[in-house]
Coordinates of N, CA and C in Angstrom, one line a residue:
Chain A
Q1 N 0.8 -1.2 0.0 CA 0.0 0.0 0.0 C 0.9 1.3 0.0
Q2 N 2.1 1.1 0.4 CA 3.0 2.2 0.5 C 3.8 2.5 -0.8
Q3 N 3.5 1.6 -1.8 CA 4.3 1.8 -3.1 C 3.8 2.8 -4.0
V4 N 4.7 3.4 -4.8 CA 4.3 4.2 -5.9 C 4.9 3.5 -7.2
K5 N 4.0 3.1 -8.1 CA 4.5 2.4 -9.2 C 4.6 3.3 -10.4
Q6 N 5.8 3.3 -11.0 CA 6.1 4.2 -12.1 C 6.5 3.5 -13.4
S7 N 6.0 4.0 -14.5 CA 6.3 3.4 -15.8 C 6.3 4.5 -16.9
P8 N 7.1 4.3 -18.0 CA 7.9 3.1 -18.2 C 9.2 3.3 -17.5
Q9 N 10.0 2.2 -17.5 CA 11.4 2.3 -16.9 C 12.3 3.1 -17.7
S10 N 12.1 3.1 -19.0 CA 13.0 4.0 -19.9 C 12.1 4.4 -21.1
L11 N 12.6 5.5 -21.7 CA 11.8 6.1 -22.7 C 12.7 6.9 -23.7
I12 N 12.5 6.7 -25.0 CA 13.3 7.4 -26.0 C 12.3 8.1 -26.9
V13 N 12.5 9.4 -27.1 CA 11.6 10.2 -28.0 C 12.5 11.1 -28.9
Q14 N 11.9 11.5 -29.9 CA 12.6 12.5 -30.8 C 12.4 13.9 -30.2
K15 N 13.3 14.7 -30.6 CA 13.2 16.2 -30.2 C 11.8 16.7 -30.6
G16 N 11.1 17.4 -29.8 CA 9.8 17.9 -30.1 C 8.7 17.0 -29.7
G17 N 9.0 15.8 -29.4 CA 8.0 14.8 -29.0 C 7.5 15.1 -27.6
I18 N 6.4 14.4 -27.1 CA 5.8 14.6 -25.8 C 5.9 13.3 -25.0
P19 N 7.0 13.1 -24.3 CA 7.1 11.9 -23.4 C 6.1 12.0 -22.3
I20 N 5.6 10.9 -21.9 CA 4.6 10.8 -20.8 C 5.1 9.7 -19.9
I21 N 5.2 10.1 -18.6 CA 5.6 9.2 -17.6 C 4.4 9.0 -16.6
N22 N 4.1 7.8 -16.3 CA 2.9 7.5 -15.4 C 3.3 7.0 -14.1
C23 N 2.5 7.4 -13.1 CA 2.6 6.8 -11.7 C 1.3 6.5 -11.1
A24 N 1.2 5.5 -10.3 CA 0.0 5.0 -9.6 C 0.3 4.7 -8.2
Y25 N -0.7 5.0 -7.3 CA -0.5 4.8 -5.9 C -1.7 4.1 -5.3
E26 N -1.6 3.6 -4.1 CA -2.7 2.9 -3.5 C -3.2 3.7 -2.2
N27 N -2.2 4.3 -1.5 CA -2.6 4.9 -0.2 C -3.3 6.2 -0.4
T28 N -4.5 6.2 0.0 CA -5.3 7.5 -0.1 C -4.9 8.6 0.8
A29 N -4.0 8.3 1.7 CA -3.4 9.3 2.6 C -2.4 10.2 2.0
F30 N -1.9 9.8 0.8 CA -1.0 10.6 0.1 C -1.7 11.9 -0.4
D31 N -1.0 13.1 -0.1 CA -1.7 14.3 -0.5 C -0.7 15.3 -1.2
Y32 N 0.4 14.9 -1.5 CA 1.4 15.8 -2.2 C 2.2 14.9 -3.1
F33 N 2.3 15.3 -4.4 CA 2.8 14.5 -5.4 C 3.9 15.3 -6.2
P34 N 5.1 15.2 -5.8 CA 6.2 15.9 -6.6 C 6.8 15.0 -7.6
W35 N 7.4 15.7 -8.6 CA 8.3 15.0 -9.6 C 9.7 15.6 -9.4
Y36 N 10.7 14.7 -9.5 CA 12.1 15.1 -9.4 C 12.8 14.7 -10.7
Q37 N 13.7 15.6 -11.0 CA 14.5 15.4 -12.2 C 16.0 15.2 -11.8
Q38 N 16.6 14.2 -12.3 CA 18.0 13.9 -12.0 C 18.9 13.8 -13.2
F39 N 19.9 14.6 -13.3 CA 20.9 14.5 -14.3 C 22.1 13.7 -13.9
P40 N 22.8 13.1 -14.8 CA 23.9 12.2 -14.4 C 24.9 12.9 -13.5
G41 N 25.3 12.3 -12.4 CA 26.3 12.8 -11.5 C 25.7 13.9 -10.6
K42 N 24.4 14.0 -10.6 CA 23.8 15.0 -9.7 C 22.7 14.3 -8.8
G43 N 22.3 15.0 -7.8 CA 21.2 14.5 -7.0 C 19.9 14.9 -7.6
P44 N 18.8 14.2 -7.3 CA 17.5 14.6 -7.8 C 17.1 16.0 -7.3
A45 N 16.4 16.7 -8.2 CA 15.9 18.1 -7.8 C 14.5 18.2 -8.2
L46 N 13.7 18.9 -7.3 CA 12.3 19.1 -7.6 C 12.0 19.8 -8.9
L47 N 11.1 19.2 -9.7 CA 10.8 19.8 -11.0 C 9.4 20.5 -10.9
I48 N 8.4 19.8 -10.4 CA 7.1 20.3 -10.3 C 6.3 19.4 -9.4
A49 N 5.3 19.9 -8.7 CA 4.5 19.1 -7.8 C 3.0 19.5 -7.8
I50 N 2.2 18.6 -7.4 CA 0.7 18.9 -7.4 C 0.1 18.3 -6.2
R51 N -1.0 18.9 -5.8 CA -1.9 18.4 -4.7 C -3.2 17.9 -5.3
P52 N -3.8 16.9 -4.7 CA -5.0 16.3 -5.3 C -6.2 17.1 -5.5
D53 N -6.2 18.4 -5.0 CA -7.4 19.2 -5.2 C -7.4 19.9 -6.6
V54 N -6.4 19.6 -7.4 CA -6.4 20.1 -8.8 C -6.1 18.9 -9.7
S55 N -6.6 19.0 -11.0 CA -6.4 17.9 -11.9 C -5.2 18.1 -12.8
E56 N -4.7 19.3 -12.9 CA -3.6 19.6 -13.8 C -2.8 20.8 -13.3
K57 N -1.5 20.7 -13.5 CA -0.6 21.8 -13.2 C 0.5 21.9 -14.2
K58 N 0.7 23.2 -14.7 CA 1.7 23.4 -15.7 C 2.8 24.3 -15.2
E59 N 4.0 24.0 -15.5 CA 5.1 24.9 -15.3 C 6.0 24.9 -16.5
G60 N 5.9 25.9 -17.3 CA 6.7 25.9 -18.5 C 6.3 24.7 -19.5
R61 N 7.2 23.9 -19.8 CA 6.9 22.8 -20.8 C 6.5 21.5 -20.0
F62 N 6.5 21.6 -18.7 CA 6.1 20.4 -17.9 C 4.7 20.5 -17.3
T63 N 4.0 19.4 -17.5 CA 2.6 19.4 -17.0 C 2.4 18.1 -16.2
I64 N 1.7 18.3 -15.1 CA 1.3 17.1 -14.3 C -0.2 17.0 -14.5
S65 N -0.7 15.8 -14.9 CA -2.1 15.5 -14.9 C -2.4 14.5 -13.7
F66 N -3.5 14.8 -13.0 CA -3.8 14.0 -11.8 C -5.2 13.5 -11.8
N67 N -5.4 12.2 -11.6 CA -6.7 11.6 -11.6 C -6.9 11.0 -10.2
K68 N -7.6 11.7 -9.4 CA -7.7 11.3 -8.0 C -8.5 10.0 -7.9
S69 N -9.6 9.8 -8.7 CA -10.4 8.6 -8.5 C -9.6 7.4 -9.0
A70 N -8.8 7.5 -10.0 CA -8.0 6.4 -10.4 C -6.7 6.2 -9.6
K71 N -6.4 7.2 -8.8 CA -5.1 7.2 -8.0 C -3.9 7.1 -9.0
Q72 N -4.0 7.9 -10.0 CA -2.9 8.0 -11.0 C -2.5 9.4 -11.3
F73 N -1.2 9.6 -11.6 CA -0.8 10.9 -12.0 C 0.4 10.7 -13.0
S74 N 0.5 11.7 -13.9 CA 1.5 11.6 -15.0 C 2.2 12.9 -15.3
L75 N 3.4 12.8 -15.8 CA 4.2 13.9 -16.2 C 4.2 14.0 -17.7
H76 N 3.9 15.1 -18.3 CA 4.0 15.3 -19.7 C 5.1 16.4 -20.0
I77 N 6.0 16.1 -20.9 CA 7.0 17.1 -21.3 C 6.7 17.6 -22.7
M78 N 6.2 18.8 -22.9 CA 5.9 19.4 -24.2 C 7.2 19.8 -24.9
D79 N 7.2 19.6 -26.2 CA 8.3 20.1 -27.1 C 9.6 19.7 -26.4
S80 N 9.8 18.4 -26.2 CA 10.9 17.9 -25.5 C 12.2 18.2 -26.2
Q81 N 13.3 18.5 -25.4 CA 14.6 18.9 -25.9 C 15.7 17.9 -25.4
P82 N 16.8 17.8 -26.2 CA 17.8 16.9 -25.7 C 18.3 17.2 -24.3
G83 N 18.2 18.5 -23.9 CA 18.6 18.8 -22.5 C 17.6 18.3 -21.4
D84 N 16.5 17.8 -21.9 CA 15.5 17.1 -20.9 C 15.9 15.7 -20.6
S85 N 16.9 15.2 -21.3 CA 17.4 13.8 -21.1 C 17.9 13.7 -19.6
A86 N 17.2 12.9 -18.9 CA 17.5 12.7 -17.4 C 16.7 11.6 -16.9
T87 N 16.8 11.3 -15.6 CA 16.0 10.3 -15.0 C 14.9 11.1 -14.2
Y88 N 13.7 10.7 -14.3 CA 12.6 11.4 -13.6 C 11.9 10.4 -12.6
F89 N 11.7 11.0 -11.4 CA 11.1 10.2 -10.3 C 9.8 10.9 -9.9
C90 N 8.7 10.1 -9.9 CA 7.5 10.6 -9.2 C 7.7 10.2 -7.7
A91 N 6.9 10.9 -6.9 CA 6.9 10.7 -5.5 C 5.5 11.0 -4.9
A92 N 5.3 10.5 -3.7 CA 4.1 10.8 -3.0 C 4.4 10.9 -1.5
T93 N 3.7 12.0 -0.9 CA 3.9 12.3 0.5 C 2.6 12.2 1.2
P94 N 2.5 11.5 2.3 CA 1.3 11.3 3.0 C 0.9 12.6 3.8
N95 N -0.3 12.7 4.2 CA -0.7 13.9 5.0 C -0.1 13.9 6.4
T96 N 0.6 12.9 6.7 CA 1.4 12.9 8.0 C 2.7 13.6 7.8
G97 N 3.1 14.0 6.6 CA 4.2 14.9 6.4 C 5.3 14.3 5.5
G98 N 6.3 15.1 5.2 CA 7.3 14.8 4.2 C 8.3 13.7 4.7
F99 N 8.2 13.4 6.0 CA 9.0 12.4 6.6 C 8.9 11.1 6.0
K100 N 7.8 10.8 5.3 CA 7.5 9.5 4.8 C 7.2 9.5 3.3
T101 N 7.9 10.4 2.6 CA 7.7 10.4 1.1 C 8.2 9.1 0.5
I102 N 7.5 8.6 -0.5 CA 7.8 7.4 -1.2 C 8.1 7.8 -2.6
F103 N 9.2 7.2 -3.2 CA 9.6 7.5 -4.5 C 9.2 6.4 -5.5
G104 N 8.9 6.7 -6.7 CA 8.8 5.7 -7.7 C 10.1 5.2 -8.1
A105 N 10.2 4.2 -9.0 CA 11.4 3.5 -9.4 C 12.3 4.4 -10.4
G106 N 11.7 5.4 -11.0 CA 12.4 6.2 -11.9 C 12.2 5.8 -13.4
T107 N 12.3 6.8 -14.2 CA 12.2 6.6 -15.7 C 13.4 7.3 -16.3
R108 N 14.1 6.6 -17.1 CA 15.3 7.2 -17.8 C 14.8 7.7 -19.2
L109 N 14.8 9.0 -19.4 CA 14.3 9.6 -20.6 C 15.5 10.0 -21.4
F110 N 15.5 9.7 -22.7 CA 16.5 10.1 -23.7 C 15.8 10.8 -24.8
V111 N 16.1 12.1 -25.1 CA 15.5 12.8 -26.2 C 16.6 12.9 -27.3
K112 N 16.2 12.4 -28.4 CA 17.2 12.4 -29.6 C 17.1 13.7 -30.2
A113 N 18.3 14.2 -30.6 CA 18.4 15.5 -31.3 C 17.8 15.4 -32.7
Chain B
D1 N 26.3 29.1 -2.0 CA 26.3 28.2 -0.8 C 25.6 26.9 -1.1
T2 N 26.2 25.8 -0.9 CA 25.6 24.6 -1.1 C 24.6 24.3 0.0
A3 N 23.3 23.9 -0.5 CA 22.3 23.7 0.5 C 22.5 22.4 1.3
V4 N 22.7 21.3 0.6 CA 23.0 20.0 1.2 C 24.3 19.5 0.6
S5 N 25.3 19.3 1.5 CA 26.6 18.9 1.1 C 27.0 17.6 1.7
Q6 N 27.6 16.8 1.0 CA 28.0 15.5 1.5 C 29.4 15.2 1.1
T7 N 30.2 14.5 1.9 CA 31.6 14.2 1.6 C 31.9 12.8 2.1
P8 N 32.7 12.1 1.4 CA 33.4 12.5 0.2 C 32.4 12.3 -1.0
K9 N 32.9 12.8 -2.2 CA 32.1 12.6 -3.4 C 32.3 11.2 -4.0
Y10 N 33.5 10.7 -3.8 CA 33.9 9.3 -4.2 C 34.6 8.6 -3.1
L11 N 34.3 7.3 -2.9 CA 34.9 6.5 -1.9 C 35.1 5.1 -2.4
V12 N 36.4 4.7 -2.4 CA 36.8 3.4 -2.9 C 37.4 2.7 -1.7
T13 N 36.9 1.5 -1.3 CA 37.4 0.9 -0.1 C 37.4 -0.6 -0.3
Q14 N 38.0 -1.3 0.6 CA 38.1 -2.8 0.5 C 36.9 -3.4 1.3
M15 N 36.6 -4.6 0.9 CA 35.6 -5.3 1.7 C 36.0 -5.5 3.1
G16 N 35.1 -5.4 4.0 CA 35.4 -5.6 5.4 C 35.7 -4.3 6.2
N17 N 36.0 -3.3 5.4 CA 36.3 -2.0 6.1 C 35.1 -1.3 6.7
D18 N 35.3 -0.4 7.6 CA 34.3 0.5 8.1 C 34.5 1.9 7.5
K19 N 33.4 2.5 7.1 CA 33.5 3.9 6.5 C 32.3 4.7 6.9
S20 N 32.6 6.0 6.8 CA 31.5 7.0 7.1 C 31.4 8.0 6.0
I21 N 30.1 8.4 5.7 CA 29.8 9.5 4.8 C 29.2 10.6 5.6
K22 N 29.6 11.8 5.4 CA 29.1 12.9 6.1 C 28.1 13.8 5.3
C23 N 27.1 14.3 6.0 CA 26.2 15.2 5.3 C 25.8 16.4 6.2
E24 N 25.7 17.5 5.6 CA 25.4 18.7 6.3 C 24.4 19.5 5.5
Q25 N 23.4 20.1 6.1 CA 22.4 21.0 5.4 C 22.3 22.3 6.1
N26 N 22.3 23.4 5.3 CA 22.2 24.7 5.9 C 20.8 25.4 5.5
L27 N 19.8 24.6 5.4 CA 18.5 25.1 5.0 C 17.5 25.2 6.2
G28 N 18.0 24.9 7.4 CA 17.1 25.0 8.5 C 16.1 23.9 8.6
H29 N 16.2 22.8 7.8 CA 15.2 21.8 7.8 C 15.3 20.9 9.0
D30 N 14.2 20.3 9.4 CA 14.2 19.5 10.6 C 14.3 18.0 10.3
T31 N 14.3 17.6 9.1 CA 14.4 16.2 8.8 C 15.4 15.9 7.7
M32 N 16.2 14.9 7.9 CA 17.2 14.5 7.0 C 17.0 13.0 6.6
Y33 N 17.6 12.7 5.4 CA 17.4 11.3 4.9 C 18.7 10.8 4.3
W34 N 18.7 9.5 4.2 CA 19.7 8.8 3.4 C 19.0 7.9 2.4
Y35 N 19.4 8.0 1.1 CA 18.9 7.2 0.1 C 20.1 6.5 -0.6
K36 N 19.7 5.3 -1.1 CA 20.7 4.5 -1.9 C 20.2 4.4 -3.3
Q37 N 21.1 4.7 -4.2 CA 20.7 4.5 -5.7 C 21.6 3.5 -6.3
D38 N 21.0 2.4 -6.8 CA 21.8 1.4 -7.4 C 22.1 1.6 -8.9
S39 N 22.7 0.7 -9.5 CA 23.2 0.9 -10.9 C 22.0 1.1 -11.9
K40 N 20.8 0.6 -11.5 CA 19.6 0.7 -12.3 C 18.9 2.0 -12.0
K41 N 19.4 2.9 -11.2 CA 18.9 4.2 -10.8 C 17.7 4.1 -9.9
F42 N 17.4 2.9 -9.3 CA 16.3 2.8 -8.3 C 16.8 3.6 -7.1
L43 N 15.9 4.4 -6.6 CA 16.1 5.3 -5.4 C 15.4 4.7 -4.2
K44 N 16.2 4.2 -3.3 CA 15.6 3.5 -2.1 C 15.9 4.3 -0.8
I45 N 14.9 4.6 -0.1 CA 15.2 5.3 1.2 C 15.7 4.3 2.2
M46 N 16.7 4.7 2.9 CA 17.3 3.9 3.9 C 16.9 4.4 5.3
F47 N 17.0 5.7 5.6 CA 16.6 6.3 6.9 C 15.9 7.6 6.7
S48 N 15.0 7.9 7.6 CA 14.5 9.2 7.7 C 14.7 9.6 9.2
Y49 N 15.1 10.8 9.4 CA 15.5 11.1 10.8 C 15.2 12.6 11.1
N50 N 14.4 12.8 12.2 CA 14.4 14.2 12.8 C 14.5 14.0 14.3
N51 N 14.4 15.2 14.9 CA 14.6 15.1 16.4 C 13.6 14.3 17.2
K52 N 12.6 13.9 16.5 CA 11.5 13.1 17.1 C 11.5 11.7 16.8
E53 N 12.0 11.3 15.7 CA 11.8 10.0 15.2 C 12.8 9.5 14.2
L54 N 13.3 8.3 14.4 CA 14.2 7.7 13.4 C 13.4 6.6 12.7
I55 N 13.2 6.6 11.4 CA 12.5 5.6 10.7 C 13.6 4.8 9.9
I56 N 13.6 3.6 10.1 CA 14.6 2.7 9.4 C 13.9 1.8 8.5
N57 N 14.3 1.8 7.2 CA 13.8 0.9 6.3 C 14.2 -0.5 6.7
E58 N 13.2 -1.4 6.9 CA 13.6 -2.7 7.5 C 14.4 -3.5 6.6
T59 N 14.6 -3.2 5.3 CA 15.4 -4.0 4.5 C 16.9 -3.6 4.6
V60 N 17.2 -2.5 5.3 CA 18.6 -2.0 5.4 C 19.3 -2.9 6.4
P61 N 20.4 -3.4 6.1 CA 21.2 -4.2 7.0 C 21.6 -3.4 8.2
N62 N 21.7 -4.0 9.4 CA 22.1 -3.3 10.6 C 23.6 -2.9 10.6
R63 N 24.3 -3.2 9.5 CA 25.7 -2.7 9.4 C 25.7 -1.2 9.0
F64 N 24.5 -0.7 8.6 CA 24.3 0.7 8.3 C 23.7 1.4 9.5
S65 N 24.3 2.5 9.9 CA 23.7 3.3 11.0 C 23.8 4.8 10.8
P66 N 22.7 5.5 11.0 CA 22.8 7.0 10.9 C 23.2 7.5 12.2
K67 N 24.0 8.6 12.1 CA 24.4 9.3 13.4 C 24.2 10.8 13.2
S68 N 23.5 11.4 14.1 CA 23.2 12.8 14.0 C 23.7 13.6 15.1
P69 N 24.8 14.3 15.0 CA 25.3 15.1 16.1 C 24.5 16.3 16.4
D70 N 23.7 16.8 15.4 CA 22.8 17.9 15.6 C 21.9 18.0 14.4
K71 N 20.9 18.9 14.4 CA 19.9 19.0 13.4 C 20.4 19.2 12.0
A72 N 21.6 19.8 11.9 CA 22.1 20.1 10.5 C 23.0 19.0 9.9
H73 N 23.2 18.0 10.7 CA 24.1 16.9 10.2 C 23.5 15.5 10.4
L74 N 23.7 14.7 9.4 CA 23.3 13.3 9.5 C 24.3 12.5 8.7
N75 N 25.2 11.8 9.5 CA 26.2 11.0 8.9 C 25.8 9.6 8.8
L76 N 26.4 8.9 7.8 CA 26.0 7.5 7.6 C 27.3 6.6 7.8
H77 N 27.2 5.7 8.8 CA 28.3 4.8 9.1 C 28.0 3.4 8.6
I78 N 29.0 2.9 8.0 CA 28.8 1.5 7.4 C 29.9 0.6 7.9
N79 N 29.5 -0.5 8.6 CA 30.5 -1.5 9.1 C 30.6 -2.6 8.1
S80 N 31.8 -3.2 8.2 CA 32.0 -4.5 7.4 C 31.5 -4.4 6.0
L81 N 32.0 -3.5 5.2 CA 31.5 -3.2 3.9 C 31.5 -4.5 3.0
E82 N 30.5 -4.6 2.2 CA 30.4 -5.8 1.3 C 30.3 -5.2 -0.2
L83 N 30.6 -6.1 -1.1 CA 30.6 -5.8 -2.5 C 29.3 -5.2 -2.9
G84 N 28.2 -5.7 -2.4 CA 26.8 -5.3 -2.7 C 26.5 -3.9 -2.2
D85 N 27.3 -3.3 -1.4 CA 27.1 -2.0 -0.9 C 27.5 -0.9 -1.9
S86 N 28.2 -1.3 -2.9 CA 28.6 -0.4 -4.0 C 27.4 0.3 -4.6
A87 N 27.3 1.6 -4.5 CA 26.1 2.3 -5.0 C 26.4 3.8 -4.8
V88 N 25.5 4.6 -5.2 CA 25.6 6.1 -4.9 C 24.6 6.3 -3.8
Y89 N 25.1 7.0 -2.8 CA 24.4 7.3 -1.6 C 24.1 8.8 -1.6
F90 N 22.8 9.1 -1.4 CA 22.4 10.5 -1.4 C 21.8 10.9 0.0
C91 N 22.3 12.0 0.4 CA 21.7 12.6 1.6 C 20.7 13.7 1.1
A92 N 19.6 13.9 1.9 CA 18.6 14.9 1.6 C 18.0 15.4 2.8
S93 N 17.4 16.6 2.7 CA 16.7 17.2 3.8 C 15.4 17.8 3.4
S94 N 14.5 18.0 4.3 CA 13.2 18.7 4.1 C 12.6 19.1 5.4
H95 N 11.5 19.8 5.3 CA 10.6 20.0 6.4 C 9.8 18.8 6.6
A96 N 9.5 18.4 7.8 CA 8.7 17.2 8.1 C 7.2 17.5 8.1
G97 N 6.9 18.8 8.0 CA 5.5 19.1 8.2 C 4.6 18.8 7.0
T98 N 3.4 19.3 7.0 CA 2.5 18.9 5.9 C 2.4 20.0 4.9
G99 N 3.2 21.0 5.0 CA 3.2 22.1 3.9 C 4.1 21.7 2.8
N100 N 5.0 22.6 2.4 CA 6.0 22.3 1.4 C 7.0 21.3 1.9
T101 N 7.0 20.1 1.4 CA 7.9 19.1 1.9 C 8.9 18.7 0.8
E102 N 9.2 19.7 0.0 CA 10.3 19.5 -1.1 C 11.5 19.0 -0.4
A103 N 12.1 17.9 -0.9 CA 13.4 17.4 -0.5 C 14.5 17.9 -1.3
F104 N 15.5 18.4 -0.6 CA 16.7 18.9 -1.3 C 17.8 17.8 -1.2
F105 N 18.4 17.4 -2.3 CA 19.4 16.4 -2.3 C 20.8 16.9 -2.4
G106 N 21.7 16.2 -1.8 CA 23.1 16.4 -2.0 C 23.6 15.9 -3.4
Q107 N 24.9 16.0 -3.7 CA 25.4 15.6 -5.0 C 25.7 14.1 -5.0
G108 N 25.6 13.4 -3.9 CA 25.8 12.0 -3.9 C 27.2 11.6 -3.6
T109 N 27.4 10.4 -3.0 CA 28.7 9.8 -2.7 C 28.7 8.5 -3.5
R110 N 29.6 8.3 -4.4 CA 29.7 7.1 -5.1 C 30.7 6.2 -4.4
L111 N 30.1 5.1 -3.8 CA 30.9 4.2 -3.0 C 31.2 2.9 -3.8
T112 N 32.4 2.6 -3.9 CA 32.8 1.4 -4.6 C 33.6 0.5 -3.6
V113 N 33.1 -0.7 -3.5 CA 33.7 -1.7 -2.6 C 34.4 -2.7 -3.4
V114 N 35.7 -2.9 -3.2 CA 36.5 -3.8 -4.0 C 37.0 -5.0 -3.2

């Protein structure tokens, strides 16, 4: 019940394409859903986050779609660029606080030039 | 100023040795974490720690122990290192509350056990 399932494990798209990464959770106590981006040799860094009271959030070319009834959320990258090539992690934090954030397994994205 | 800094960045050591990785954060956060990232990039939490509670992932061998001299530091001590301990270890920090719980990560320590 504490897991966050992320797919696909890896993804290759052409420049300008729209990669989509999906995550699903079971625990209804989760109420904060961040996405982290990790470049090689660096630690993960927060990219964008959403709370379940909204169905969509956009920041630049990055969009989170959230389906509360299905307990699923996804990251879309519009007009993807080679510089977006990185590993992306979804995560979920319960309403008891950030102390118990759970990460998905990660998706390695490669954007071809 | 680095928000979360960990040292060393690289650590190569022999099996059976004991080693420590240090972590410091200057963000005023009350919670710190250690994560292990394996060669497939899976990010697995090892410990969550604040001044109230230590949460240990039950899959972590007891050869691993967190040590916190104060709120800004959480070091990771590893006894009797094994080949399978080779990985990148990340320290992170955040607020434990229910508001903005963004986690800030350090640059990682690449541990290689030979």
